[in-house]
Short mmCIF file of C-alpha atoms in Angstrom, two decimals:
data_model
loop_
_atom_site.label_atom_id
_atom_site.label_comp_id
_atom_site.label_asym_id
_atom_site.label_seq_id
_atom_site.Cartn_x
_atom_site.Cartn_y
_atom_site.Cartn_z
CA HIS A 285 0.21 -0.01 -0.09
CA PRO A 286 1.48 3.23 -0.82
CA ALA A 287 0.91 4.46 2.95
CA ASP A 288 2.55 1.33 4.27
CA LYS A 289 5.76 2.99 4.69
CA ALA A 290 6.85 -0.30 6.84
CA GLY A 291 6.06 -2.49 4.63
CA GLN A 292 7.57 -0.70 1.95
CA ASP A 293 10.82 -0.79 3.87
CA ILE A 294 10.46 -4.83 4.22
CA ILE A 295 10.13 -5.28 0.56
CA LYS A 296 13.18 -3.34 -0.31
CA LYS A 297 15.19 -5.30 2.59
CA ILE A 298 13.80 -8.59 0.49
CA VAL A 299 14.69 -7.31 -2.54
CA GLU A 300 18.34 -6.71 -1.30
CA VAL A 301 18.84 -9.85 0.18
CA SER A 302 17.58 -11.36 -3.01
CA LEU A 303 20.64 -10.10 -4.61
CA MET A 304 23.47 -10.98 -2.42
CA PRO A 305 25.30 -13.77 -3.79
CA GLN A 306 24.08 -16.71 -1.38
CA PHE A 307 20.57 -15.94 -2.30
CA ILE A 308 20.60 -15.92 -5.98
CA GLY A 309 17.98 -18.16 -7.63
CA LYS A 310 16.62 -18.89 -4.13
CA ILE A 311 14.50 -16.03 -3.07
CA VAL A 312 12.43 -14.16 -6.39
CA PHE A 313 10.38 -10.41 -5.86
CA ILE A 314 8.28 -10.49 -8.65
CA PRO A 315 6.76 -6.63 -8.95
CA GLY A 316 4.03 -5.84 -10.62
CA TYR A 317 1.60 -7.96 -8.88
CA ASP A 318 -1.91 -8.21 -10.80
CA MET A 319 -4.75 -10.80 -11.84
CA ALA A 320 -2.50 -11.80 -14.90
CA LEU A 321 0.54 -12.70 -12.77
CA ALA A 322 -1.73 -14.24 -9.88
CA LYS A 323 -3.08 -16.80 -12.38
CA THR A 324 0.77 -17.68 -13.17
CA LEU A 325 1.36 -17.71 -9.62
CA VAL A 326 -1.19 -19.70 -8.44
CA GLN A 327 -0.87 -22.53 -10.82
CA GLY A 328 3.25 -22.67 -10.03
CA VAL A 329 3.65 -23.02 -6.58
CA ASP A 330 3.67 -25.40 -3.94
CA VAL A 331 2.67 -23.59 -0.49
CA TRP A 332 1.11 -20.00 -0.48
CA MET A 333 2.10 -18.38 2.85
CA ASN A 334 0.23 -15.14 4.20
CA THR A 335 1.44 -13.89 7.65
CA PRO A 336 -0.70 -10.95 8.84
CA VAL A 337 -0.91 -9.53 12.15
CA ARG A 338 -4.05 -10.59 13.93
CA PRO A 339 -6.50 -9.52 13.62
CA LEU A 340 -6.06 -7.22 10.73
CA GLU A 341 -6.52 -9.22 7.70
CA ALA A 342 -9.41 -8.37 5.44
CA SER A 343 -10.17 -11.38 3.48
CA GLY A 344 -6.85 -12.87 2.18
CA THR A 345 -8.60 -13.93 -1.83
CA SER A 346 -5.21 -14.36 -2.88
CA GLY A 347 -5.06 -17.23 -0.77
CA GLN A 348 -8.54 -18.96 -1.79
CA LYS A 349 -7.60 -18.33 -5.58
CA ALA A 350 -4.03 -20.49 -4.69
CA ALA A 351 -6.47 -23.09 -2.98
CA MET A 352 -8.52 -23.36 -6.15
CA ASN A 353 -5.42 -24.74 -7.83
CA GLY A 354 -4.82 -27.09 -4.91
CA VAL A 355 -1.88 -24.94 -3.61
CA MET A 356 -1.81 -25.84 0.43
CA HIS A 357 -2.05 -22.37 2.83
CA PHE A 358 0.21 -21.59 5.73
CA SER A 359 -1.24 -18.50 7.43
CA VAL A 360 -1.96 -16.85 10.64
CA LEU A 361 -5.27 -18.12 11.51
CA ASP A 362 -6.95 -14.67 10.37
CA GLY A 363 -9.32 -13.69 7.19
CA TRP A 364 -10.25 -16.28 5.11
CA TRP A 365 -8.05 -18.80 6.83
CA VAL A 366 -9.77 -18.89 10.30
CA GLU A 367 -12.93 -20.66 8.58
CA GLY A 368 -10.66 -22.26 5.66
CA TYR A 369 -7.94 -24.19 7.61
CA GLN A 370 -8.50 -28.05 7.47
CA GLU A 371 -6.04 -30.22 9.15
CA GLY A 372 -4.03 -32.17 6.37
CA ALA A 373 -4.82 -29.66 3.80
CA GLY A 374 -2.75 -26.75 4.78
CA TRP A 375 -1.02 -25.41 7.94
CA ALA A 376 -1.55 -22.43 10.41
CA LEU A 377 -0.53 -20.28 12.84
CA PRO A 378 -2.48 -19.95 16.56
CA LEU A 379 -5.58 -17.82 16.44
CA ASP A 380 -4.56 -15.74 19.30
CA ASN A 381 -1.42 -13.89 20.20
CA THR A 382 0.98 -15.11 22.87
CA TYR A 383 1.94 -11.60 23.60
CA ASP A 384 0.48 -8.08 23.59
CA ASP A 385 3.85 -6.53 22.52
CA GLN A 386 3.49 -7.05 18.61
CA SER A 387 7.47 -7.23 18.18
CA LEU A 388 7.66 -10.14 20.81
CA GLN A 389 4.98 -11.86 18.98
CA ASP A 390 6.83 -11.26 15.40
CA GLU A 391 9.37 -13.10 16.96
CA LEU A 392 7.66 -15.77 18.19
CA ASP A 393 5.75 -16.37 14.76
CA ALA A 394 8.81 -16.18 13.12
CA ALA A 395 10.26 -18.85 15.00
CA ASN A 396 6.76 -21.17 14.86
CA ILE A 397 7.02 -20.50 11.04
CA TYR A 398 10.53 -21.86 10.67
CA ASN A 399 9.79 -24.87 13.06
CA ILE A 400 6.65 -25.93 10.29
CA LEU A 401 8.56 -25.44 7.91
CA GLU A 402 11.62 -27.29 8.97
CA SER A 403 9.77 -30.19 10.62
CA GLU A 404 6.49 -30.60 8.82
CA ILE A 405 6.11 -29.34 5.21
CA ILE A 406 9.87 -29.24 3.52
CA PRO A 407 10.20 -33.00 4.76
CA LEU A 408 6.67 -33.99 3.83
CA PHE A 409 7.61 -32.41 0.34
CA TYR A 410 10.72 -34.86 0.11
CA LYS A 411 9.37 -37.90 1.33
CA ARG A 412 8.81 -39.98 -1.36
CA GLU A 413 7.88 -43.55 -2.15
CA LYS A 414 10.49 -45.99 -2.93
CA LYS A 415 8.13 -47.30 -6.00
CA ASN A 416 7.88 -44.65 -8.01
CA GLU A 417 9.65 -41.76 -6.43
CA LEU A 418 6.10 -39.91 -5.70
CA PRO A 419 5.49 -37.81 -2.39
CA ILE A 420 1.84 -39.38 -1.87
CA GLU A 421 1.34 -38.27 1.46
CA TRP A 422 1.82 -34.36 -0.45
CA ILE A 423 -0.49 -35.12 -3.06
CA GLN A 424 -2.95 -36.33 -0.59
CA CYS A 425 -3.21 -33.10 0.71
CA ILE A 426 -2.89 -31.23 -2.22
CA LYS A 427 -5.94 -33.88 -3.12
CA ASN A 428 -7.43 -32.38 0.38
CA THR A 429 -6.83 -28.68 -0.34
CA ILE A 430 -9.27 -28.87 -3.43
CA ALA A 431 -11.59 -31.35 -1.95
CA LYS A 432 -12.31 -29.95 1.55
CA VAL A 433 -10.98 -26.18 1.23
CA ALA A 434 -11.59 -24.80 -1.88
CA SER A 435 -15.14 -26.25 -2.47
CA ASN A 436 -16.07 -24.61 0.64
CA PHE A 437 -14.97 -21.09 -0.56
CA THR A 438 -17.39 -20.76 -3.55
CA THR A 439 -19.68 -18.20 -5.14
CA HIS A 440 -22.10 -21.12 -5.29
CA ARG A 441 -21.90 -21.87 -1.45
CA MET A 442 -22.02 -18.12 -0.77
CA ILE A 443 -25.50 -17.81 -2.59
CA GLU A 444 -26.52 -21.23 -0.68
CA ASP A 445 -25.92 -19.52 2.48
CA TYR A 446 -27.65 -16.21 1.76
CA GLN A 447 -30.48 -17.97 0.36
CA HIS A 448 -30.97 -20.58 3.74
CA LYS A 449 -29.85 -18.41 6.17
CA PHE A 450 -31.14 -15.16 5.13
CA TYR A 451 -33.49 -14.65 1.97
CA ILE A 452 -35.74 -17.74 2.51
CA PRO A 453 -36.07 -17.40 6.43
CA LEU A 454 -36.62 -13.42 5.93
CA TYR A 455 -39.42 -14.29 2.84
CA GLU A 456 -41.40 -16.43 5.00
CA ARG A 457 -41.28 -14.20 7.81
CA ASN A 458 -42.44 -11.11 5.96
CA ASN A 459 -45.61 -13.09 4.07
CA LYS A 460 -46.40 -14.21 7.93
CA ILE A 461 -46.16 -10.40 9.14
CA ILE A 462 -48.43 -9.25 6.18
CA GLU A 463 -50.82 -11.67 5.96
CA ASN A 464 -54.48 -11.08 6.97
CA ASP A 465 -53.71 -7.42 7.13
CA PHE A 466 -50.73 -7.48 9.26
CA ALA A 467 -52.47 -8.86 11.74
CA LEU A 468 -49.23 -10.24 13.26
CA ALA A 469 -47.16 -7.11 13.08
CA LYS A 470 -50.36 -5.47 14.78
CA GLU A 471 -50.32 -8.15 17.51
CA LEU A 472 -46.06 -7.92 18.04
CA SER A 473 -46.78 -4.40 18.40
CA PHE A 474 -49.79 -4.37 20.92
CA TRP A 475 -47.73 -7.10 23.14
CA LYS A 476 -44.50 -4.89 23.15
CA LYS A 477 -46.28 -2.18 24.45
CA ARG A 478 -47.99 -4.17 26.93
CA VAL A 479 -44.76 -5.86 28.03
CA ARG A 480 -42.77 -2.60 28.44
CA ARG A 481 -45.39 -0.74 30.46
CA GLU A 482 -45.63 -3.60 32.95
CA TRP A 483 -41.73 -4.86 32.73
CA PRO A 484 -40.75 -1.96 35.25
CA LEU A 485 -43.13 -3.54 38.01
CA ILE A 486 -41.48 -7.08 38.08
CA GLU A 487 -40.16 -7.84 41.30
CA VAL A 488 -38.06 -10.63 42.42
CA LYS A 489 -39.37 -12.40 45.56
CA SER A 490 -36.36 -14.74 46.12
CA TYR A 491 -33.11 -15.65 44.10
CA ILE A 492 -31.01 -18.82 45.19
CA LYS A 493 -28.05 -19.43 43.20
CA PRO A 494 -24.30 -20.74 43.69
CA GLU A 495 -22.71 -19.12 47.01
CA SER A 496 -20.59 -16.23 45.18
CA SER A 497 -20.75 -14.57 41.97
CA LYS A 498 -16.97 -15.62 41.79
CA GLU A 499 -16.78 -19.52 42.73
CA GLU A 500 -14.58 -22.53 41.85
CA ILE A 501 -16.50 -24.60 39.37
CA SER A 502 -15.87 -28.61 39.72
CA LYS A 503 -16.42 -30.55 36.40
CA GLY A 504 -19.42 -32.35 36.61
CA ASN A 505 -21.05 -31.08 39.41
CA GLU A 506 -24.65 -29.82 39.67
CA TYR A 507 -25.11 -26.44 40.82
CA TYR A 508 -28.59 -25.34 41.51
CA ALA A 509 -30.45 -21.79 41.08
CA GLU A 510 -33.84 -21.18 41.49
CA VAL A 511 -35.82 -17.52 41.12
CA GLU A 512 -39.52 -16.26 42.08
CA LEU A 513 -40.51 -13.57 40.73
CA ILE A 514 -43.94 -11.50 40.95
CA ILE A 515 -44.81 -10.74 37.45
CA GLY A 516 -47.97 -8.65 37.85
CA ASP A 517 -50.35 -9.49 34.49
CA LEU A 518 -47.43 -10.61 32.70
CA LYS A 519 -47.73 -14.67 31.93
CA PRO A 520 -44.69 -17.00 32.69
CA GLU A 521 -44.61 -17.83 29.22
CA GLU A 522 -43.51 -14.05 28.26
CA ILE A 523 -40.60 -14.06 30.50
CA GLY A 524 -37.35 -16.28 29.72
CA VAL A 525 -34.84 -16.57 33.08
CA GLU A 526 -31.27 -17.82 32.26
CA MET A 527 -27.73 -17.96 34.11
CA VAL A 528 -24.81 -16.24 32.47
CA PHE A 529 -21.47 -17.53 32.68
CA ALA A 530 -18.54 -15.98 31.36
CA SER A 531 -14.38 -15.46 32.53
CA LYS A 532 -12.18 -12.51 32.37
CA ASP A 533 -9.40 -12.81 29.43
CA LYS A 534 -5.93 -11.56 29.49
CA ASN A 535 -7.01 -7.74 29.27
CA ASN A 536 -9.43 -8.35 31.71
CA ARG A 537 -12.50 -7.92 29.26
CA MET A 538 -15.39 -9.85 29.91
CA ARG A 539 -15.99 -13.06 27.79
CA PHE A 540 -19.18 -14.54 27.53
CA LEU A 541 -18.77 -18.48 27.73
CA LYS A 542 -22.04 -20.31 28.23
CA LYS A 543 -25.68 -19.90 29.25
CA TYR A 544 -28.17 -22.25 30.96
CA ASP A 545 -31.94 -21.55 30.45
CA PHE A 546 -34.59 -21.98 33.57
CA ASP A 547 -37.66 -24.15 33.34
CA LEU A 548 -40.92 -22.97 34.42
CA VAL A 549 -41.68 -24.74 37.95
CA SER A 550 -45.15 -23.08 38.92
CA PHE A 551 -47.22 -19.93 38.51
CA GLU A 552 -49.81 -19.08 41.30
CA ASP A 553 -51.33 -16.02 42.34
CA GLY A 554 -49.23 -14.09 40.10
CA ILE A 555 -46.04 -15.25 41.63
CA VAL A 556 -43.47 -17.84 38.85
CA LYS A 557 -40.98 -19.88 39.94
CA TYR A 558 -38.14 -21.12 38.03
CA LYS A 559 -35.54 -23.31 38.46
CA CYS A 560 -32.25 -24.17 36.76
CA ILE A 561 -29.70 -27.29 37.33
CA MET A 562 -26.44 -26.25 35.91
CA MET A 563 -23.13 -28.90 35.39
CA PRO A 564 -20.30 -26.90 33.66
CA GLU A 565 -18.09 -29.04 31.38
CA THR A 566 -14.90 -27.60 32.55
CA ALA A 567 -13.61 -26.49 35.93
CA GLY A 568 -12.22 -23.00 36.79
CA VAL A 569 -13.15 -19.69 38.14
CA TYR A 570 -16.44 -17.80 36.54
CA ASN A 571 -18.23 -14.95 36.64
CA PHE A 572 -21.97 -15.56 36.62
CA ALA A 573 -25.42 -13.96 37.03
CA GLY A 574 -29.10 -14.40 36.31
CA ARG A 575 -31.09 -12.21 33.88
CA ILE A 576 -34.64 -12.19 32.56
CA TYR A 577 -35.51 -11.08 29.30
CA ALA A 578 -38.85 -10.42 27.49
CA LYS A 579 -39.99 -13.62 25.39
CA HIS A 580 -42.12 -14.38 22.25
CA PRO A 581 -42.60 -17.12 19.96
CA ASP A 582 -42.81 -14.47 17.10
CA LEU A 583 -39.62 -12.35 17.80
CA PRO A 584 -36.87 -12.83 14.99
CA HIS A 585 -34.22 -12.54 17.68
CA ARG A 586 -33.49 -11.62 21.15
CA GLN A 587 -32.21 -8.08 19.88
CA ASP A 588 -35.72 -7.45 18.51
CA PHE A 589 -36.82 -6.60 22.24
CA ASP A 590 -34.47 -4.68 24.43
CA LEU A 591 -35.88 -5.34 28.04
CA VAL A 592 -33.57 -7.28 30.13
CA LYS A 593 -33.39 -7.44 34.22
CA TRP A 594 -30.24 -8.91 35.81
CA LEU A 595 -30.84 -10.55 38.97
#
């Protein structure tokens, strides 16, 4: 990029090194990269390596083109490769940074790159069958790349995703909303007004949960939570209750891990009881809290109605 002075300096250094006597013929810098040149490159290389700074890779379409030609990809798990990587059809550097200091991370990534090249990629390329001198395992990786990676990054697959995940559901929902003179749209509008009016009146009568909001959780053990709510004119099925588990990452930011839904137990005289049995799959120290939210079977998603109350 014209504004990337650091990148330009790196390229300049590579060109200078490629002209050193000991590297003549071993490093080739090809200027004027365009679609025509890319067409030749993707048909004539064995490994396509891309090492962006996490998480700044926008996509990595050059690697997708290479995969279409059976070229194995070797990259950071960023951009398209975080979705495309398949074991036995390419190689990858870890998804997350180990260090906050980028210079330290660069050193670690460089060491990992050399290690993977020297211990995995190059030995696999030169591993030949005695019968025919063919690199059978390498050829299998090429086949895996075409079958498992390239086939998943086509316009056909993209259109299928849009069609089945978005267009058809939206079309069906639109028809449902507008039929009978927009009956469902009117019903949802009145429902939202009523629930929004009643929401501030919800009271917590009792709440039982694990002893601390920061408790050591043992894998395989059951943990019980129960809440009684005074819901006034609302119906029990209009309220969802859940326990949310999260943990702090190395930057002290809260990361969602898992949620457990409460089941309706009883409803009498405007008081509704819900309970939840949780069995964490991993041990550790978590932050967890219960919350209630407005629920309706015809809402398209949770974010469509913003009412939430933390317990």
